[in-house]
Amino acid sequence: MRRPTAVAAVLAVGVTVGPGLAACGSNQSSAGAKPTLTWYINPDGGGSDPTKKGQAQIAKECTDAAGGRYAIRVQLLPNSASDQRQQLLRRLAAKDSGIDLMSIDPVFVAEFAEAGFLAPVPRNMVAGFTKDTVNAAIEASKWKGSLVAVPFWANTQLLWYRKSVAKAAGLDMSKPVTWEQLITAGRTQKKTIGVQASRYEGYVVWLNALIAGAGGKILLNPGATADRVKLGLDTPAGKAASTVIQQVARTGVGGPALSSTTETEALNLFSNSATSGFLVNWPYTWAALPTNGVKFIDDIGWAKYPETVAGKPSAPPFGGIELGVGAFSAHPDLAYDAATCIASPEHQKLYMLGTGNPAANKTVYDDPAILKQLPMAALIRQSLEDAAPRPSSQYYGDISTGLQREFSPPNAVNPRTTPAAATDLITSVLKGNALL
Amino acid sequence: MTSLAEDAGHEASPQAHRARKAALSDRARAERALGWRLAGPAFVIMLAVTAYPILNALWLSLFNYRLTDPNARSFVLLQNYVVILTDGLWWTAVGITVAITLITVVVEFVLGMALAMVMNKIVIPRRTLRTVILVPYAIITVVSAFAWKYAFAVDSGFANHWLHTLTFGAFPLTYDWFGGTWSSLAIICLSEIWKTTPFMSLLLLAGLAQVDSALDEAAKVDGATFWQRLYKVTLPNMKAAIMVALLFRTLDAFRIFDNVFIMTGGSQNTSTVSLVAYNQTISRAEIGMGSAVSVLLFLIVVGICVVFVKAFKVDLAQVKGD
């Protein structure tokens, strides 16, 4: 009596749940139709509007250029790099065939490649993808010696400053300046230095640039397995970096809410005409200042990223986006074909003009339209050449979170203890002996 | 409540149950079959969405298993639990979670009780009042967390300006609420209290409505003061409702996630137990360790339930209000 009822019940569940689940994964094109490639993009100025010179417009142009071989559809990822990684990682871990192309932050390339989430780059395309490309972008797209992603755009930070403040403080901005000089200038002039020190990825960007600027490296052996990872934090370079953070926090030049300052808060700090002095931030700053209602545009100058140690050339942060092709995609060949179109110098130029995000291709920087819109283009290119990427490791997420935890809040950073504590925490976490 | 009551009823008389089974008439059998047909699908779904994940989490918690490296998955028995229970971060998180739970539930109970008594007495704009009081509860927690975060932010918030004005300039305009553990927790608790007091007051109002007004009047005639009537008459007579309200809120408060995630992200030592579970499972993709944290959280929640039911000595079967 009971069994048929139970079977019927299970069937009923199957019937109600089944179609719903199938609908989630229905990305397969029916036979004969034009394949649709799904490109997961990070939000940019263009959003998903194909007329706003963002990735959505590039997707549309490349669809047109494909002549009917495929169509590219964009899917927006969340705002923060960590959330983007989470979404892609969970989909890829479930072998989602609906991810054909994805815009990934360079720091997650290693993790995705090691996990087998990226389809291999066809050998005959490697030369094309790396031609005229800045070195940091190529390095960031490699894992264990071979190219696993396509450099698309490359980001770096500049030092933005108020000419009047620098002048009053007696700083010669035509020469490289040090963090120490900036902190002194901020303190004596009662002006702020916008930095990123909230507990998020941006804080690691700052920390990495400071350590690299002192000639050090956060990770000494990229590619090592979890129990063999060696960190270069508890070193003179790590201590020099910690000293800068400690000084910015102690003197109060980082603003009243340093421990929750991201790019946005730092930009707001710099937009406040009464207290703004200096800012380290990505080139989008130039387009964002007028929209932020800043009236003193003529008083704003730009210079290379500050030096951690006087006389040692600085190593500006490196960011941007690389294009990855999903390992479970049904059309990896078409996806790489689309990547060639997306990352072409013409589209990098369009993207740089449209969103302010700098190209990875060096030839774009000589373009008159670029020079007209971004007067600091030459400095961006130079900074990209000298930029130091963050550690390349399949465990980057853990390394970054560990650093964020030990270096937060910035006013508790102590050069003698913090680097050692961070080393201990990260090594135990990677060995599975601690929580994060 | 009804299903709990019925379950308890069945357990109370196993002999009678067995006797009934022996003499099952055709009609009773048909009714039972119909019952299974009606409730069966729901029962199967419940098993699929609750029992299976819980058992699966228990199983996964015995492994060292990272989603990005599935081939290195290895059985480690209770190693994950040992790591968690010997880690200072876990105990800090438990301490913070307990603090948030205690503070918010106590304040919510006092405020909720006061609001419930007001709602119980006021007759004229009854519906409007109840709707107005419920508004915060209708707001999505993430949205309310953002609202409170922005209100107390140094650059865009208004709270500092108000406090500055109200204290005649004694309160610093640039006070960084999210720069310290206790000031961050203060805002997290405030937001939590603001949002869930309505829920508490609604549950208490239901209990208050069940208290026989004759008891209150009799006590009044005997010369009892307001507080005496509250402690000796009203509260004891709505014990079951109080327990349900406190239990629900304690369980909810202990699993707090949204407010902390949005406001501090766990910085300044404000990580709660749920946030630790999230960090292991979602951020780090360490499924084994994350499952172990979740299992521990589950055990604590079960423990809270047991303590409440024992401490209040309430037979939930009686909550039906007879």
PDB file of N, CA, C and O in Angstrom, chain B residues 37-77:
ATOM      1  N   ARG B  37      -0.241  10.672   1.194  1.00  0.00           N
ATOM      2  CA  ARG B  37      -0.209  11.272  -0.146  1.00  0.00           C
ATOM      3  C   ARG B  37      -0.111  12.791  -0.053  1.00  0.00           C
ATOM      4  O   ARG B  37       0.560  13.434  -0.846  1.00  0.00           O
ATOM      5  N   LEU B  38      -0.813  13.328   0.948  1.00  0.00           N
ATOM      6  CA  LEU B  38      -0.817  14.796   1.080  1.00  0.00           C
ATOM      7  C   LEU B  38       0.497  15.307   1.668  1.00  0.00           C
ATOM      8  O   LEU B  38       1.078  16.281   1.201  1.00  0.00           O
ATOM      9  N   ALA B  39       0.961  14.627   2.728  1.00  0.00           N
ATOM     10  CA  ALA B  39       2.133  15.144   3.440  1.00  0.00           C
ATOM     11  C   ALA B  39       3.434  14.540   2.936  1.00  0.00           C
ATOM     12  O   ALA B  39       4.510  15.075   3.183  1.00  0.00           O
ATOM     13  N   GLY B  40       3.336  13.436   2.202  1.00  0.00           N
ATOM     14  CA  GLY B  40       4.527  12.722   1.742  1.00  0.00           C
ATOM     15  C   GLY B  40       5.523  13.582   0.990  1.00  0.00           C
ATOM     16  O   GLY B  40       6.699  13.639   1.353  1.00  0.00           O
ATOM     17  N   PRO B  41       5.095  14.283  -0.068  1.00  0.00           N
ATOM     18  CA  PRO B  41       6.049  15.101  -0.831  1.00  0.00           C
ATOM     19  C   PRO B  41       6.781  16.117   0.041  1.00  0.00           C
ATOM     20  O   PRO B  41       7.997  16.276  -0.067  1.00  0.00           O
ATOM     21  N   ALA B  42       6.014  16.752   0.951  1.00  0.00           N
ATOM     22  CA  ALA B  42       6.638  17.741   1.831  1.00  0.00           C
ATOM     23  C   ALA B  42       7.672  17.071   2.723  1.00  0.00           C
ATOM     24  O   ALA B  42       8.768  17.594   2.950  1.00  0.00           O
ATOM     25  N   PHE B  43       7.322  15.850   3.195  1.00  0.00           N
ATOM     26  CA  PHE B  43       8.220  15.105   4.066  1.00  0.00           C
ATOM     27  C   PHE B  43       9.524  14.771   3.328  1.00  0.00           C
ATOM     28  O   PHE B  43      10.620  14.968   3.845  1.00  0.00           O
ATOM     29  N   VAL B  44       9.381  14.325   2.088  1.00  0.00           N
ATOM     30  CA  VAL B  44      10.562  13.967   1.289  1.00  0.00           C
ATOM     31  C   VAL B  44      11.419  15.207   1.042  1.00  0.00           C
ATOM     32  O   VAL B  44      12.650  15.180   1.171  1.00  0.00           O
ATOM     33  N   ILE B  45      10.771  16.311   0.728  1.00  0.00           N
ATOM     34  CA  ILE B  45      11.520  17.549   0.462  1.00  0.00           C
ATOM     35  C   ILE B  45      12.264  17.981   1.728  1.00  0.00           C
ATOM     36  O   ILE B  45      13.436  18.356   1.690  1.00  0.00           O
ATOM     37  N   MET B  46      11.572  17.879   2.870  1.00  0.00           N
ATOM     38  CA  MET B  46      12.225  18.253   4.131  1.00  0.00           C
ATOM     39  C   MET B  46      13.474  17.404   4.359  1.00  0.00           C
ATOM     40  O   MET B  46      14.530  17.911   4.737  1.00  0.00           O
ATOM     41  N   LEU B  47      13.338  16.099   4.131  1.00  0.00           N
ATOM     42  CA  LEU B  47      14.496  15.212   4.302  1.00  0.00           C
ATOM     43  C   LEU B  47      15.618  15.630   3.357  1.00  0.00           C
ATOM     44  O   LEU B  47      16.782  15.705   3.748  1.00  0.00           O
ATOM     45  N   ALA B  48      15.231  15.941   2.109  1.00  0.00           N
ATOM     46  CA  ALA B  48      16.241  16.262   1.105  1.00  0.00           C
ATOM     47  C   ALA B  48      16.957  17.568   1.420  1.00  0.00           C
ATOM     48  O   ALA B  48      18.153  17.699   1.198  1.00  0.00           O
ATOM     49  N   VAL B  49      16.214  18.558   1.924  1.00  0.00           N
ATOM     50  CA  VAL B  49      16.838  19.867   2.099  1.00  0.00           C
ATOM     51  C   VAL B  49      17.394  20.106   3.500  1.00  0.00           C
ATOM     52  O   VAL B  49      18.125  21.063   3.703  1.00  0.00           O
ATOM     53  N   THR B  50      17.036  19.276   4.486  1.00  0.00           N
ATOM     54  CA  THR B  50      17.622  19.495   5.809  1.00  0.00           C
ATOM     55  C   THR B  50      18.480  18.319   6.271  1.00  0.00           C
ATOM     56  O   THR B  50      19.659  18.486   6.565  1.00  0.00           O
ATOM     57  N   ALA B  51      17.896  17.129   6.287  1.00  0.00           N
ATOM     58  CA  ALA B  51      18.656  15.990   6.819  1.00  0.00           C
ATOM     59  C   ALA B  51      19.875  15.690   5.959  1.00  0.00           C
ATOM     60  O   ALA B  51      20.980  15.520   6.471  1.00  0.00           O
ATOM     61  N   TYR B  52      19.687  15.678   4.643  1.00  0.00           N
ATOM     62  CA  TYR B  52      20.809  15.331   3.780  1.00  0.00           C
ATOM     63  C   TYR B  52      21.982  16.317   3.921  1.00  0.00           C
ATOM     64  O   TYR B  52      23.124  15.893   4.132  1.00  0.00           O
ATOM     65  N   PRO B  53      21.741  17.644   3.825  1.00  0.00           N
ATOM     66  CA  PRO B  53      22.876  18.570   3.974  1.00  0.00           C
ATOM     67  C   PRO B  53      23.574  18.451   5.327  1.00  0.00           C
ATOM     68  O   PRO B  53      24.801  18.543   5.401  1.00  0.00           O
ATOM     69  N   ILE B  54      22.784  18.218   6.387  1.00  0.00           N
ATOM     70  CA  ILE B  54      23.402  18.137   7.712  1.00  0.00           C
ATOM     71  C   ILE B  54      24.316  16.911   7.785  1.00  0.00           C
ATOM     72  O   ILE B  54      25.475  16.994   8.210  1.00  0.00           O
ATOM     73  N   LEU B  55      23.790  15.773   7.306  1.00  0.00           N
ATOM     74  CA  LEU B  55      24.606  14.552   7.340  1.00  0.00           C
ATOM     75  C   LEU B  55      25.816  14.688   6.421  1.00  0.00           C
ATOM     76  O   LEU B  55      26.919  14.255   6.760  1.00  0.00           O
ATOM     77  N   ASN B  56      25.619  15.319   5.265  1.00  0.00           N
ATOM     78  CA  ASN B  56      26.719  15.503   4.321  1.00  0.00           C
ATOM     79  C   ASN B  56      27.800  16.401   4.930  1.00  0.00           C
ATOM     80  O   ASN B  56      28.992  16.137   4.783  1.00  0.00           O
ATOM     81  N   ALA B  57      27.370  17.456   5.646  1.00  0.00           N
ATOM     82  CA  ALA B  57      28.332  18.351   6.289  1.00  0.00           C
ATOM     83  C   ALA B  57      29.133  17.583   7.342  1.00  0.00           C
ATOM     84  O   ALA B  57      30.347  17.749   7.466  1.00  0.00           O
ATOM     85  N   LEU B  58      28.426  16.731   8.095  1.00  0.00           N
ATOM     86  CA  LEU B  58      29.116  15.916   9.107  1.00  0.00           C
ATOM     87  C   LEU B  58      30.189  15.056   8.455  1.00  0.00           C
ATOM     88  O   LEU B  58      31.323  14.973   8.930  1.00  0.00           O
ATOM     89  N   TRP B  59      29.839  14.435   7.335  1.00  0.00           N
ATOM     90  CA  TRP B  59      30.763  13.563   6.608  1.00  0.00           C
ATOM     91  C   TRP B  59      31.944  14.369   6.075  1.00  0.00           C
ATOM     92  O   TRP B  59      33.100  14.000   6.264  1.00  0.00           O
ATOM     93  N   LEU B  60      31.644  15.517   5.427  1.00  0.00           N
ATOM     94  CA  LEU B  60      32.708  16.333   4.829  1.00  0.00           C
ATOM     95  C   LEU B  60      33.647  16.896   5.885  1.00  0.00           C
ATOM     96  O   LEU B  60      34.822  17.139   5.628  1.00  0.00           O
ATOM     97  N   SER B  61      33.120  17.119   7.103  1.00  0.00           N
ATOM     98  CA  SER B  61      33.944  17.744   8.138  1.00  0.00           C
ATOM     99  C   SER B  61      35.082  16.822   8.577  1.00  0.00           C
ATOM    100  O   SER B  61      35.964  17.224   9.316  1.00  0.00           O
ATOM    101  N   LEU B  62      35.045  15.569   8.142  1.00  0.00           N
ATOM    102  CA  LEU B  62      36.107  14.635   8.517  1.00  0.00           C
ATOM    103  C   LEU B  62      37.227  14.613   7.481  1.00  0.00           C
ATOM    104  O   LEU B  62      38.142  13.814   7.573  1.00  0.00           O
ATOM    105  N   PHE B  63      37.129  15.512   6.476  1.00  0.00           N
ATOM    106  CA  PHE B  63      38.124  15.507   5.406  1.00  0.00           C
ATOM    107  C   PHE B  63      38.922  16.805   5.364  1.00  0.00           C
ATOM    108  O   PHE B  63      38.437  17.851   5.796  1.00  0.00           O
ATOM    109  N   ASN B  64      40.123  16.696   4.828  1.00  0.00           N
ATOM    110  CA  ASN B  64      40.868  17.882   4.436  1.00  0.00           C
ATOM    111  C   ASN B  64      40.575  18.033   2.953  1.00  0.00           C
ATOM    112  O   ASN B  64      41.067  17.257   2.142  1.00  0.00           O
ATOM    113  N   TYR B  65      39.722  18.995   2.600  1.00  0.00           N
ATOM    114  CA  TYR B  65      39.178  19.023   1.244  1.00  0.00           C
ATOM    115  C   TYR B  65      39.022  20.466   0.779  1.00  0.00           C
ATOM    116  O   TYR B  65      38.251  21.225   1.334  1.00  0.00           O
ATOM    117  N   ARG B  66      39.810  20.816  -0.244  1.00  0.00           N
ATOM    118  CA  ARG B  66      39.743  22.158  -0.807  1.00  0.00           C
ATOM    119  C   ARG B  66      39.129  22.058  -2.196  1.00  0.00           C
ATOM    120  O   ARG B  66      39.546  21.231  -3.002  1.00  0.00           O
ATOM    121  N   LEU B  67      38.153  22.900  -2.447  1.00  0.00           N
ATOM    122  CA  LEU B  67      37.403  22.825  -3.695  1.00  0.00           C
ATOM    123  C   LEU B  67      38.298  23.008  -4.922  1.00  0.00           C
ATOM    124  O   LEU B  67      38.037  22.443  -5.980  1.00  0.00           O
ATOM    125  N   THR B  68      39.375  23.798  -4.784  1.00  0.00           N
ATOM    126  CA  THR B  68      40.235  24.037  -5.932  1.00  0.00           C
ATOM    127  C   THR B  68      41.278  22.927  -6.089  1.00  0.00           C
ATOM    128  O   THR B  68      42.075  22.961  -7.010  1.00  0.00           O
ATOM    129  N   ASP B  69      41.301  21.980  -5.155  1.00  0.00           N
ATOM    130  CA  ASP B  69      42.273  20.896  -5.239  1.00  0.00           C
ATOM    131  C   ASP B  69      41.612  19.591  -4.811  1.00  0.00           C
ATOM    132  O   ASP B  69      42.001  18.975  -3.820  1.00  0.00           O
ATOM    133  N   PRO B  70      40.575  19.154  -5.546  1.00  0.00           N
ATOM    134  CA  PRO B  70      39.792  17.997  -5.088  1.00  0.00           C
ATOM    135  C   PRO B  70      40.601  16.706  -5.041  1.00  0.00           C
ATOM    136  O   PRO B  70      40.282  15.807  -4.285  1.00  0.00           O
ATOM    137  N   ASN B  71      41.677  16.622  -5.829  1.00  0.00           N
ATOM    138  CA  ASN B  71      42.452  15.380  -5.852  1.00  0.00           C
ATOM    139  C   ASN B  71      43.224  15.153  -4.561  1.00  0.00           C
ATOM    140  O   ASN B  71      43.570  14.031  -4.224  1.00  0.00           O
ATOM    141  N   ALA B  72      43.517  16.252  -3.845  1.00  0.00           N
ATOM    142  CA  ALA B  72      44.298  16.121  -2.610  1.00  0.00           C
ATOM    143  C   ALA B  72      43.405  15.842  -1.409  1.00  0.00           C
ATOM    144  O   ALA B  72      43.862  15.848  -0.275  1.00  0.00           O
ATOM    145  N   ARG B  73      42.130  15.585  -1.640  1.00  0.00           N
ATOM    146  CA  ARG B  73      41.197  15.320  -0.543  1.00  0.00           C
ATOM    147  C   ARG B  73      41.669  14.123   0.274  1.00  0.00           C
ATOM    148  O   ARG B  73      41.977  13.067  -0.273  1.00  0.00           O
ATOM    149  N   SER B  74      41.752  14.306   1.601  1.00  0.00           N
ATOM    150  CA  SER B  74      42.206  13.187   2.433  1.00  0.00           C
ATOM    151  C   SER B  74      41.384  13.117   3.710  1.00  0.00           C
ATOM    152  O   SER B  74      40.930  14.136   4.233  1.00  0.00           O
ATOM    153  N   PHE B  75      41.205  11.886   4.197  1.00  0.00           N
ATOM    154  CA  PHE B  75      40.419  11.658   5.412  1.00  0.00           C
ATOM    155  C   PHE B  75      41.280  11.989   6.625  1.00  0.00           C
ATOM    156  O   PHE B  75      42.373  11.451   6.768  1.00  0.00           O
ATOM    157  N   VAL B  76      40.820  12.892   7.478  1.00  0.00           N
ATOM    158  CA  VAL B  76      41.653  13.305   8.615  1.00  0.00           C
ATOM    159  C   VAL B  76      40.954  13.076   9.954  1.00  0.00           C
ATOM    160  O   VAL B  76      41.397  13.562  10.974  1.00  0.00           O
ATOM    161  N   LEU B  77      39.845  12.369   9.928  1.00  0.00           N
ATOM    162  CA  LEU B  77      39.057  12.076  11.134  1.00  0.00           C
ATOM    163  C   LEU B  77      38.660  13.387  11.837  1.00  0.00           C
ATOM    164  O   LEU B  77      38.032  14.233  11.226  1.00  0.00           O
TER     165      LEU B  77
END
